[in-house]
Short mmCIF file of C-alpha atoms in Angstrom, two decimals:
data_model
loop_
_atom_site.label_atom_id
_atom_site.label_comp_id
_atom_site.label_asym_id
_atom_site.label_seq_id
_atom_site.Cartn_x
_atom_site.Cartn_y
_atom_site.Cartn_z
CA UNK A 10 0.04 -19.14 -19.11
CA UNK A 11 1.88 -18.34 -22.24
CA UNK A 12 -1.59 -17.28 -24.02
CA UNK A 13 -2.02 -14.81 -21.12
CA UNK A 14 1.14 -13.19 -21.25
CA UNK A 15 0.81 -12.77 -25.45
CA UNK A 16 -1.88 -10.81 -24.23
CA UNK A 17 -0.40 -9.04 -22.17
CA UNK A 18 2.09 -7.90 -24.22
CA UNK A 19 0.02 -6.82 -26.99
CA UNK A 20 -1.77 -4.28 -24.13
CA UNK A 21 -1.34 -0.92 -25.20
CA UNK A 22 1.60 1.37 -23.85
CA UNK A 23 -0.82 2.75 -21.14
CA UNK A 24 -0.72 -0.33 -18.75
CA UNK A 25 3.27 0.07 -18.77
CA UNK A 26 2.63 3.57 -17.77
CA UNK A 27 -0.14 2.65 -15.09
CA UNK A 28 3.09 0.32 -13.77
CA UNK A 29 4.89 3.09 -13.27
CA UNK A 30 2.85 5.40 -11.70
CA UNK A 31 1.75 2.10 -9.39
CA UNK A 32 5.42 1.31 -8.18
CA UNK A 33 6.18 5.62 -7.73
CA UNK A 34 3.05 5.79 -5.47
CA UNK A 35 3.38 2.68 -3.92
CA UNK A 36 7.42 3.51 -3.29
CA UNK A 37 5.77 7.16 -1.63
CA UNK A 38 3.11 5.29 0.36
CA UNK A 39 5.23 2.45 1.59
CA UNK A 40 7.68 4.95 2.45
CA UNK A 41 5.56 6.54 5.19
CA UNK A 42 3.78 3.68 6.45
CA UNK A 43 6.90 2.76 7.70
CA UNK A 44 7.70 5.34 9.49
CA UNK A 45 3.99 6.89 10.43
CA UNK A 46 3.88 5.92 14.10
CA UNK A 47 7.66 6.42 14.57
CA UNK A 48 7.27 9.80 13.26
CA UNK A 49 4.55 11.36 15.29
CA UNK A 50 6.29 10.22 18.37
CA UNK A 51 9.88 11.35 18.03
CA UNK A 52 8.92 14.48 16.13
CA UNK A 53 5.46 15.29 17.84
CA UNK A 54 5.82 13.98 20.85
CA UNK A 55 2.76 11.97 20.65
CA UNK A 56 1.97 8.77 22.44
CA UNK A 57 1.29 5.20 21.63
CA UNK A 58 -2.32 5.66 21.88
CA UNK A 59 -2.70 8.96 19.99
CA UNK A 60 -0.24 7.93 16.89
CA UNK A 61 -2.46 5.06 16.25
CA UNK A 62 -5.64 6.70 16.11
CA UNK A 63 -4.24 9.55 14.32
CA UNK A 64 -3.02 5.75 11.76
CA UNK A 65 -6.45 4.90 11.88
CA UNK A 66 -8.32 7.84 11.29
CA UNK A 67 -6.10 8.79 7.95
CA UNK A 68 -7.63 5.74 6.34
CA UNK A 69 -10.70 6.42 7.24
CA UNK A 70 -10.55 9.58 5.38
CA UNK A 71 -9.00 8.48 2.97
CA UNK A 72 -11.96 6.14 2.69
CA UNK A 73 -14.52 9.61 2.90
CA UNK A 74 -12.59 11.40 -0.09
CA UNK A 75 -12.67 8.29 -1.79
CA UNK A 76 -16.21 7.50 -2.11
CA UNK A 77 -17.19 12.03 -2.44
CA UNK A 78 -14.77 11.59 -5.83
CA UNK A 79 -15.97 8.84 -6.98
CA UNK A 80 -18.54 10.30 -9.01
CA UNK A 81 -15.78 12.79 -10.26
CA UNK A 82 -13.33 10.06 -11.10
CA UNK A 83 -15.88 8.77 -13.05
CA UNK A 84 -16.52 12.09 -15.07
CA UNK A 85 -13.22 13.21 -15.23
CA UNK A 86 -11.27 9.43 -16.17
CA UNK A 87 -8.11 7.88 -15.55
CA UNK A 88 -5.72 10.01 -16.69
CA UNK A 89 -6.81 13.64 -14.94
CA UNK A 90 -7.56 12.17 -11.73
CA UNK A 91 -3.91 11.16 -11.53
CA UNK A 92 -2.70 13.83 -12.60
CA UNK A 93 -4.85 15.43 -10.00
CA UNK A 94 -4.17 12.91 -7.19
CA UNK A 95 -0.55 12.44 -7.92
CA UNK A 96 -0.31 16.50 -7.55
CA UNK A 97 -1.81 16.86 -4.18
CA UNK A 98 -0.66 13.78 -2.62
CA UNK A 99 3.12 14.67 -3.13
CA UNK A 100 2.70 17.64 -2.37
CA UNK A 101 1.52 16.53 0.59
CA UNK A 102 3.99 14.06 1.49
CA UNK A 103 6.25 16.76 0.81
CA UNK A 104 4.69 19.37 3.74
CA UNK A 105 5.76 16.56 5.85
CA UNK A 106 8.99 16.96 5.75
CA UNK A 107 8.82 20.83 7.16
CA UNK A 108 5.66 20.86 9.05
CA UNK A 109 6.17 21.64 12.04
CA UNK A 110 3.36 22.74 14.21
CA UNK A 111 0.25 20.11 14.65
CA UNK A 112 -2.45 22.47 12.93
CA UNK A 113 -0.67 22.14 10.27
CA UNK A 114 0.37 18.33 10.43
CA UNK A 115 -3.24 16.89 10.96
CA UNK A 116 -4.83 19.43 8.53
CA UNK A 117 -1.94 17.44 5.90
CA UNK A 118 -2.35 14.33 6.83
CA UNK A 119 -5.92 14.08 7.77
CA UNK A 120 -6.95 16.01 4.34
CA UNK A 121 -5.08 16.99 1.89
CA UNK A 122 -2.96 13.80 1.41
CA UNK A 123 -6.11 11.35 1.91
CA UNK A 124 -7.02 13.50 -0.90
CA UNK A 125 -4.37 12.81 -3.16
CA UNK A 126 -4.64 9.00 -1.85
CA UNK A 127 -8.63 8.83 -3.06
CA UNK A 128 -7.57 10.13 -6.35
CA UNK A 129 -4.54 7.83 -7.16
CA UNK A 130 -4.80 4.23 -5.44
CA UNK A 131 -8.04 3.07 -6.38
CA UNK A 132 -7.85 4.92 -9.94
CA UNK A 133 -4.36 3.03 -10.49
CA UNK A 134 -6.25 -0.24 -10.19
CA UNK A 135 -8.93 1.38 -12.57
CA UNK A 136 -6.38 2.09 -15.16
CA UNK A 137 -5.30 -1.62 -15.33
CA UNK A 138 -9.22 -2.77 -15.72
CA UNK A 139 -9.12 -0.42 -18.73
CA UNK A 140 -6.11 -1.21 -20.51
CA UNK A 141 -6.30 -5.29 -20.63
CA UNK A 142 -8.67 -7.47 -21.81
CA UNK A 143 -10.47 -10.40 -20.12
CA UNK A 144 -8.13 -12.48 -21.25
CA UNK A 145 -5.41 -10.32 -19.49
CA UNK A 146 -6.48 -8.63 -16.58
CA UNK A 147 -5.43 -11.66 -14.32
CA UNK A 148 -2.05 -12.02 -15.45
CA UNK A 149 -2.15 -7.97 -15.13
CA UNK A 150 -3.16 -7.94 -11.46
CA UNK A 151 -0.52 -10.17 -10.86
CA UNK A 152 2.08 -7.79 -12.29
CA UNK A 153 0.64 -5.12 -10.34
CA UNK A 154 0.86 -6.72 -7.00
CA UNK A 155 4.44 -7.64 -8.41
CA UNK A 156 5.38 -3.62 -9.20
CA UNK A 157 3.67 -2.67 -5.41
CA UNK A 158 6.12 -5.15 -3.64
CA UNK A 159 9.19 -4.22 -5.45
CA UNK A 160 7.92 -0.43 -4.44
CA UNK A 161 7.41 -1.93 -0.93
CA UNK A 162 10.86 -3.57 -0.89
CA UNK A 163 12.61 -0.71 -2.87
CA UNK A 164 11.31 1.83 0.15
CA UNK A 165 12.69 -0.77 3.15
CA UNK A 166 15.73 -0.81 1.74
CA UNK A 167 16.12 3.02 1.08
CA UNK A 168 15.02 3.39 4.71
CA UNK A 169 18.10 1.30 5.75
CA UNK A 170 20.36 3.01 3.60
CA UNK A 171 18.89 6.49 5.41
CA UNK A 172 19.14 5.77 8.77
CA UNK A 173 22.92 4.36 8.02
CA UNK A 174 24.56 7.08 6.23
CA UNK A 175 22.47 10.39 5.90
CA UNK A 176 22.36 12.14 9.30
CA UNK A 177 19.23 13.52 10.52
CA UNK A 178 20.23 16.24 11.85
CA UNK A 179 17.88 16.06 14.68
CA UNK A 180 14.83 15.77 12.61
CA UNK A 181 13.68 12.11 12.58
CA UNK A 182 12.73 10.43 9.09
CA UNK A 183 12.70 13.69 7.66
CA UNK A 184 15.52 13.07 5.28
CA UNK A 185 14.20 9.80 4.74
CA UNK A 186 10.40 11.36 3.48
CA UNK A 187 12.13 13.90 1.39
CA UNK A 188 13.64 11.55 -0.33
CA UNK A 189 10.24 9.37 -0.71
CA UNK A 190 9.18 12.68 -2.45
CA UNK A 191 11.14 12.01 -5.51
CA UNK A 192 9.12 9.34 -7.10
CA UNK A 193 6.33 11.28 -6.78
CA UNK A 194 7.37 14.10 -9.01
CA UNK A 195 8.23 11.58 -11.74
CA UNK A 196 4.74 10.08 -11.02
CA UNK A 197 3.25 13.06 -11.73
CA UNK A 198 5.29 13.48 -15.21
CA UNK A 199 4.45 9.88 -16.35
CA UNK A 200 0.17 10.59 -15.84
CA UNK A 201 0.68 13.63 -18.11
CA UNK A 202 1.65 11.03 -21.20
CA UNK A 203 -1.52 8.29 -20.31
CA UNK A 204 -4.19 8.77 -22.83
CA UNK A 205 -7.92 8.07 -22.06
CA UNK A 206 -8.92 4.93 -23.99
CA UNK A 207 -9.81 1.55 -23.44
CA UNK A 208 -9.38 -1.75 -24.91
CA UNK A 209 -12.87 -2.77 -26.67
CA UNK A 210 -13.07 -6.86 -26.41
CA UNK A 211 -15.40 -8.83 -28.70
CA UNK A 212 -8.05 -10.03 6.01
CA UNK A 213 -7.03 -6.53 5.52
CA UNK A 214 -6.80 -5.96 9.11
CA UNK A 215 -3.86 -7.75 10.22
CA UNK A 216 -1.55 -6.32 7.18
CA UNK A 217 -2.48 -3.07 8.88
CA UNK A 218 -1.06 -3.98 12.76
CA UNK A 219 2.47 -4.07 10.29
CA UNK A 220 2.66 -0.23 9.51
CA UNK A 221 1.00 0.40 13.46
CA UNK A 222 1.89 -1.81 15.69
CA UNK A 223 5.26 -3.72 14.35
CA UNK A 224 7.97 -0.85 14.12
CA UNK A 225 7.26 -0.12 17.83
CA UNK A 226 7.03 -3.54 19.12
CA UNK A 227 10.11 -4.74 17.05
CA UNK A 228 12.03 -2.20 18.26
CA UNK A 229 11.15 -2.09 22.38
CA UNK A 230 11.79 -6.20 22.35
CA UNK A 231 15.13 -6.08 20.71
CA UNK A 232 16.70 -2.12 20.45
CA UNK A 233 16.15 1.06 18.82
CA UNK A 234 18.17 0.84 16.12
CA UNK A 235 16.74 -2.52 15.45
CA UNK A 236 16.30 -2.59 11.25
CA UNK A 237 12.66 -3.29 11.70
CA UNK A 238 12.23 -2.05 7.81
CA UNK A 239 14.58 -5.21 7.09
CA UNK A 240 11.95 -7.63 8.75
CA UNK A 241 8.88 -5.99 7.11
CA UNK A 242 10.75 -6.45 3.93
CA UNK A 243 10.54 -10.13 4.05
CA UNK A 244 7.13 -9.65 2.50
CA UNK A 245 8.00 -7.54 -0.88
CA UNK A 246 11.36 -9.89 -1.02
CA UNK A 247 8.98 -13.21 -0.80
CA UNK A 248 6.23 -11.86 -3.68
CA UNK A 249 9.00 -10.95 -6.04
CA UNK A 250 10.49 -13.58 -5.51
CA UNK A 251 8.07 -16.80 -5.44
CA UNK A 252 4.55 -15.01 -7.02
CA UNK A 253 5.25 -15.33 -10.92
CA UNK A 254 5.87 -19.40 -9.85
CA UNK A 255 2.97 -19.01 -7.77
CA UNK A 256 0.93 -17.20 -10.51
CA UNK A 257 1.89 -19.97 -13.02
CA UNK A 258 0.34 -22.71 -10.85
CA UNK A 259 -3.03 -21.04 -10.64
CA UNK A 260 -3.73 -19.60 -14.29
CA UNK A 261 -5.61 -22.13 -16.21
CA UNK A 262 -6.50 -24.27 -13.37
CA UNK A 263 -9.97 -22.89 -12.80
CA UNK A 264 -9.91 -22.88 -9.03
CA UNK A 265 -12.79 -21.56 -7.59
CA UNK A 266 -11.76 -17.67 -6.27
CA UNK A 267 -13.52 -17.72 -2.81
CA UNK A 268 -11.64 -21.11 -2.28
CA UNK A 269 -8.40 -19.43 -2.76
CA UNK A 270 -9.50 -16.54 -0.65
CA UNK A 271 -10.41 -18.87 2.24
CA UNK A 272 -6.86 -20.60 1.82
CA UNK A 273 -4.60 -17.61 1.70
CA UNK A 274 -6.31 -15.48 4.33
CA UNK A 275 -6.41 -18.62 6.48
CA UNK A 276 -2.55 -19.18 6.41
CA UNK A 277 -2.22 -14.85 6.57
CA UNK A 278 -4.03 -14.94 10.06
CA UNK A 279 -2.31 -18.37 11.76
CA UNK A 280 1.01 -16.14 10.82
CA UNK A 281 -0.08 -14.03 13.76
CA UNK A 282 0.18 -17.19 16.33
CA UNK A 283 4.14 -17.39 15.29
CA UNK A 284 4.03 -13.37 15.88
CA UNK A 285 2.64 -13.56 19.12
CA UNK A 286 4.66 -16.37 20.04
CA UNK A 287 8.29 -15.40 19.00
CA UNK A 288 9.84 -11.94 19.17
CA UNK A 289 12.89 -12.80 18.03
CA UNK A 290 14.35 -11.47 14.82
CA UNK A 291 14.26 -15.35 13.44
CA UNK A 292 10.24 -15.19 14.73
CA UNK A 293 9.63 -12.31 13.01
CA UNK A 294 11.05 -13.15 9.62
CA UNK A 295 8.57 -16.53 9.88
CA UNK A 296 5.84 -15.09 10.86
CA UNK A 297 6.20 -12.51 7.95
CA UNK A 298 6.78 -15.39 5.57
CA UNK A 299 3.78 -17.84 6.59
CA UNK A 300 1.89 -14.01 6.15
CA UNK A 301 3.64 -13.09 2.47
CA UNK A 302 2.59 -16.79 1.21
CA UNK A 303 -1.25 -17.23 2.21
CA UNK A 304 -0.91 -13.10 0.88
CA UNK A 305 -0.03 -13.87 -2.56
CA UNK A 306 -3.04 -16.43 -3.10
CA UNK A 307 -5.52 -13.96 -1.43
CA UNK A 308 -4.34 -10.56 -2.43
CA UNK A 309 -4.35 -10.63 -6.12
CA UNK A 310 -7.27 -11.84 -6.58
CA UNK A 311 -8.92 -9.27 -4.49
CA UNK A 312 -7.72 -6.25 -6.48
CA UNK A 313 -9.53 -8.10 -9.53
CA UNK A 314 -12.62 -8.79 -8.01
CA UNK A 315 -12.95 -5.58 -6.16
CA UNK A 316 -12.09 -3.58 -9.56
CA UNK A 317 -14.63 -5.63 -12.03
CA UNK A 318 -17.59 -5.31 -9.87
CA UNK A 319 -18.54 -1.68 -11.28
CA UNK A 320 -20.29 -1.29 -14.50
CA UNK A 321 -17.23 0.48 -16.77
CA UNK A 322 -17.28 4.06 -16.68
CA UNK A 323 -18.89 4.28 -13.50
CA UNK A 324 -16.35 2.87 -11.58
CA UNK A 325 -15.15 4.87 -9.07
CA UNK A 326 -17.78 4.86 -6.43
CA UNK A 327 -17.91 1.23 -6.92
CA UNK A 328 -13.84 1.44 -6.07
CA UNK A 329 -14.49 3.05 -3.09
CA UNK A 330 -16.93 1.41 -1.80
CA UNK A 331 -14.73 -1.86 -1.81
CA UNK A 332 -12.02 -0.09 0.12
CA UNK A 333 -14.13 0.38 3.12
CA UNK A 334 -13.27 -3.20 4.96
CA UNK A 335 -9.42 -2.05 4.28
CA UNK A 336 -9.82 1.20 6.34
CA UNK A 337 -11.85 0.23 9.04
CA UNK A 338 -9.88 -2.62 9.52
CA UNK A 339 -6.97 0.41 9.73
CA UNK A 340 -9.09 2.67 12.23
CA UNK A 341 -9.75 -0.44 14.53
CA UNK A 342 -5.68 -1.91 13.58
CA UNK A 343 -4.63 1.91 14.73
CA UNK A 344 -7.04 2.79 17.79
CA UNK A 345 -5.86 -0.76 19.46
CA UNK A 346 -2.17 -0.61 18.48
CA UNK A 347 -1.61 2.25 20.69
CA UNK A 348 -3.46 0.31 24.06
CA UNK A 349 -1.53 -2.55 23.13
CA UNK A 350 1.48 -1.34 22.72
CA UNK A 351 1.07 0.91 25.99
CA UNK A 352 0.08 -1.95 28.14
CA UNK A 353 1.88 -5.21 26.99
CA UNK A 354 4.98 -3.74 25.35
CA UNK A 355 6.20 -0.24 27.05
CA UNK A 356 9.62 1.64 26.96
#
């Protein structure tokens, strides 16, 4: 363990900079995921059903722009595409926050931020591939899923802190996304420094029913001011918290990758049963807990595996490519949140 984190340390200053730009974007991205369903109802008036497709559908094209800039990601590298990306997407998230006609909303959220979102997430992980070594990289895609759940816990905590003492002045979340705007324009500062070199060496679906289906169903079983961002924050709280231990047990112990994908999506998907079973606050911290564990066996080793399968410096098709299961286990997470959620758990 101690040999990989030498390494680590001797990685050049662009990986600290990639960990930056990962925890702005994921702090952005978490940010609205928590509120996405919650916001298209109370400020669009839209139903259960037509929220979640309109959840669904943004990852699909996010998915689209992903794999049509591959090609360019490749061409263009690391650094412009997030400075590209990082560009678009906030200023994106930032229509959000004034948008208010639906022309307008869908043409924001079903283009120009999936946009932004093809050009930064996938590239992020793309940066890390580029500025470790073998040696490294695992160590580094621990860190990374380390910097996304601080992001993720940093944004459920802001969220709180919103809805507590900022008034909305009868614009839900609206405050709140301005405010998830910020890191964002820092993001897009830090990409300007990365430089473009390399170091030369001699079950997706069921984290998506949290951003679609859980606010909503949290809330109508207990009450609508139920902290719901609190709960979902059990996840981000339990990776920082037990993954470098959890890291540490697994370097050097050459288990066998698909094995440890079988075991942590395994205990992911029987969190669902205590879900299902228990909708009290106590059930839902669990059940987000047995999740978060079988999560941090599973999850970091996909972002590795996913990110070395492209030959280098033809990557970003490749990148794409490996994001489809994630958004079409959104689209299908989205399209039966809303009948789910209409039938079994109404106002």
């Amino acid at each position: 363990m101690l040999k990989h984190l030498e390494q680590l340390l001797k990685s050049p200053r662009e990986l600290a900079l990639v960990y930056a730009c990962e925890y702005a974007d994921s702090f952005s991205s978490f940010a609205l995921d928590y509120v996405f369903v919650l916001y298209l109802s109370m400020c669009f008036g839209m139903s259960d059903v037509a929220a979640s497709w309109i959840y669904g559908i943004f990852g699909i094209m996010s998915l689209l722009f992903g794999i049509l800039f591959g090609p360019l990601i490749d061409n263009i590298g690391v650094k412009w595409s997030l400075v590209l990306g990082t560009l678009t997407s906030t200023f994106a998230r930032l229509a959000l926050v004034f948008v208010t006609d639906t022309v307008t909303l869908f043409a924001t959220l079903l283009v120009l931020l999936p946009m932004g979102v093809a050009l930064t997430s996938n590239v992020l992980k793309l940066g890390i591939r580029r500025y470790t070594t073998s040696v490294s990289r695992s160590s580094a895609f621990d860190c990374s899923y380390l910097v996304i759940n601080s992001a993720a816990l940093s944004a459920a905590i802001m969220l709180t802190v919103t809805r507590t003492i900022i008034p909305d002045f009868g614009l839900p979340y609206r405050p709140y996304l301005l405010l998830a705007c910020i890191p964002g324009f820092v993001q897009f500062f830090i990409t300007l420094f990365l430089r473009e070199t390399a170091i030369d060496e001699a079950t997706q679906s069921l984290t998506e029913h949290f951003g679609s289906t859980f606010p909503k169903t949290y809330t109508r079983s207990n009450s609508s001011q139920s902290a719901y961002e609190l709960v979902l924050s059990v996840n981000p709280l339990v990776v920082t918290t037990f993954l470098p231990l959890m890291s540490m047990c697994l370097h050097g112990k050459n288990y066998d990758p698909y094995n440890l994908l079988v075991l942590g999506t395994s205990l992911s998907a029987a969190s669902m049963f205590v879900l299902a079973n228990f909708s009290s606050v106590t059930g839902a911290v669990v059940g987000v807990a047995c999740f978060t564990f079988g999560e941090m066996i599973w999850a970091p080793r996909l972002l590795e595996l996913s990110v070395m399968v492209g030959q280098e410096g033809r990557e970003g098709t490749v990148l794409a490519l490996s994001a489809i299961p994630r958004y079409i286990a959104r689209l299908f997470a989205g399209a039966s949140s809303g009948y789910l959620l209409e039938t079994f758990c109404t106002l």
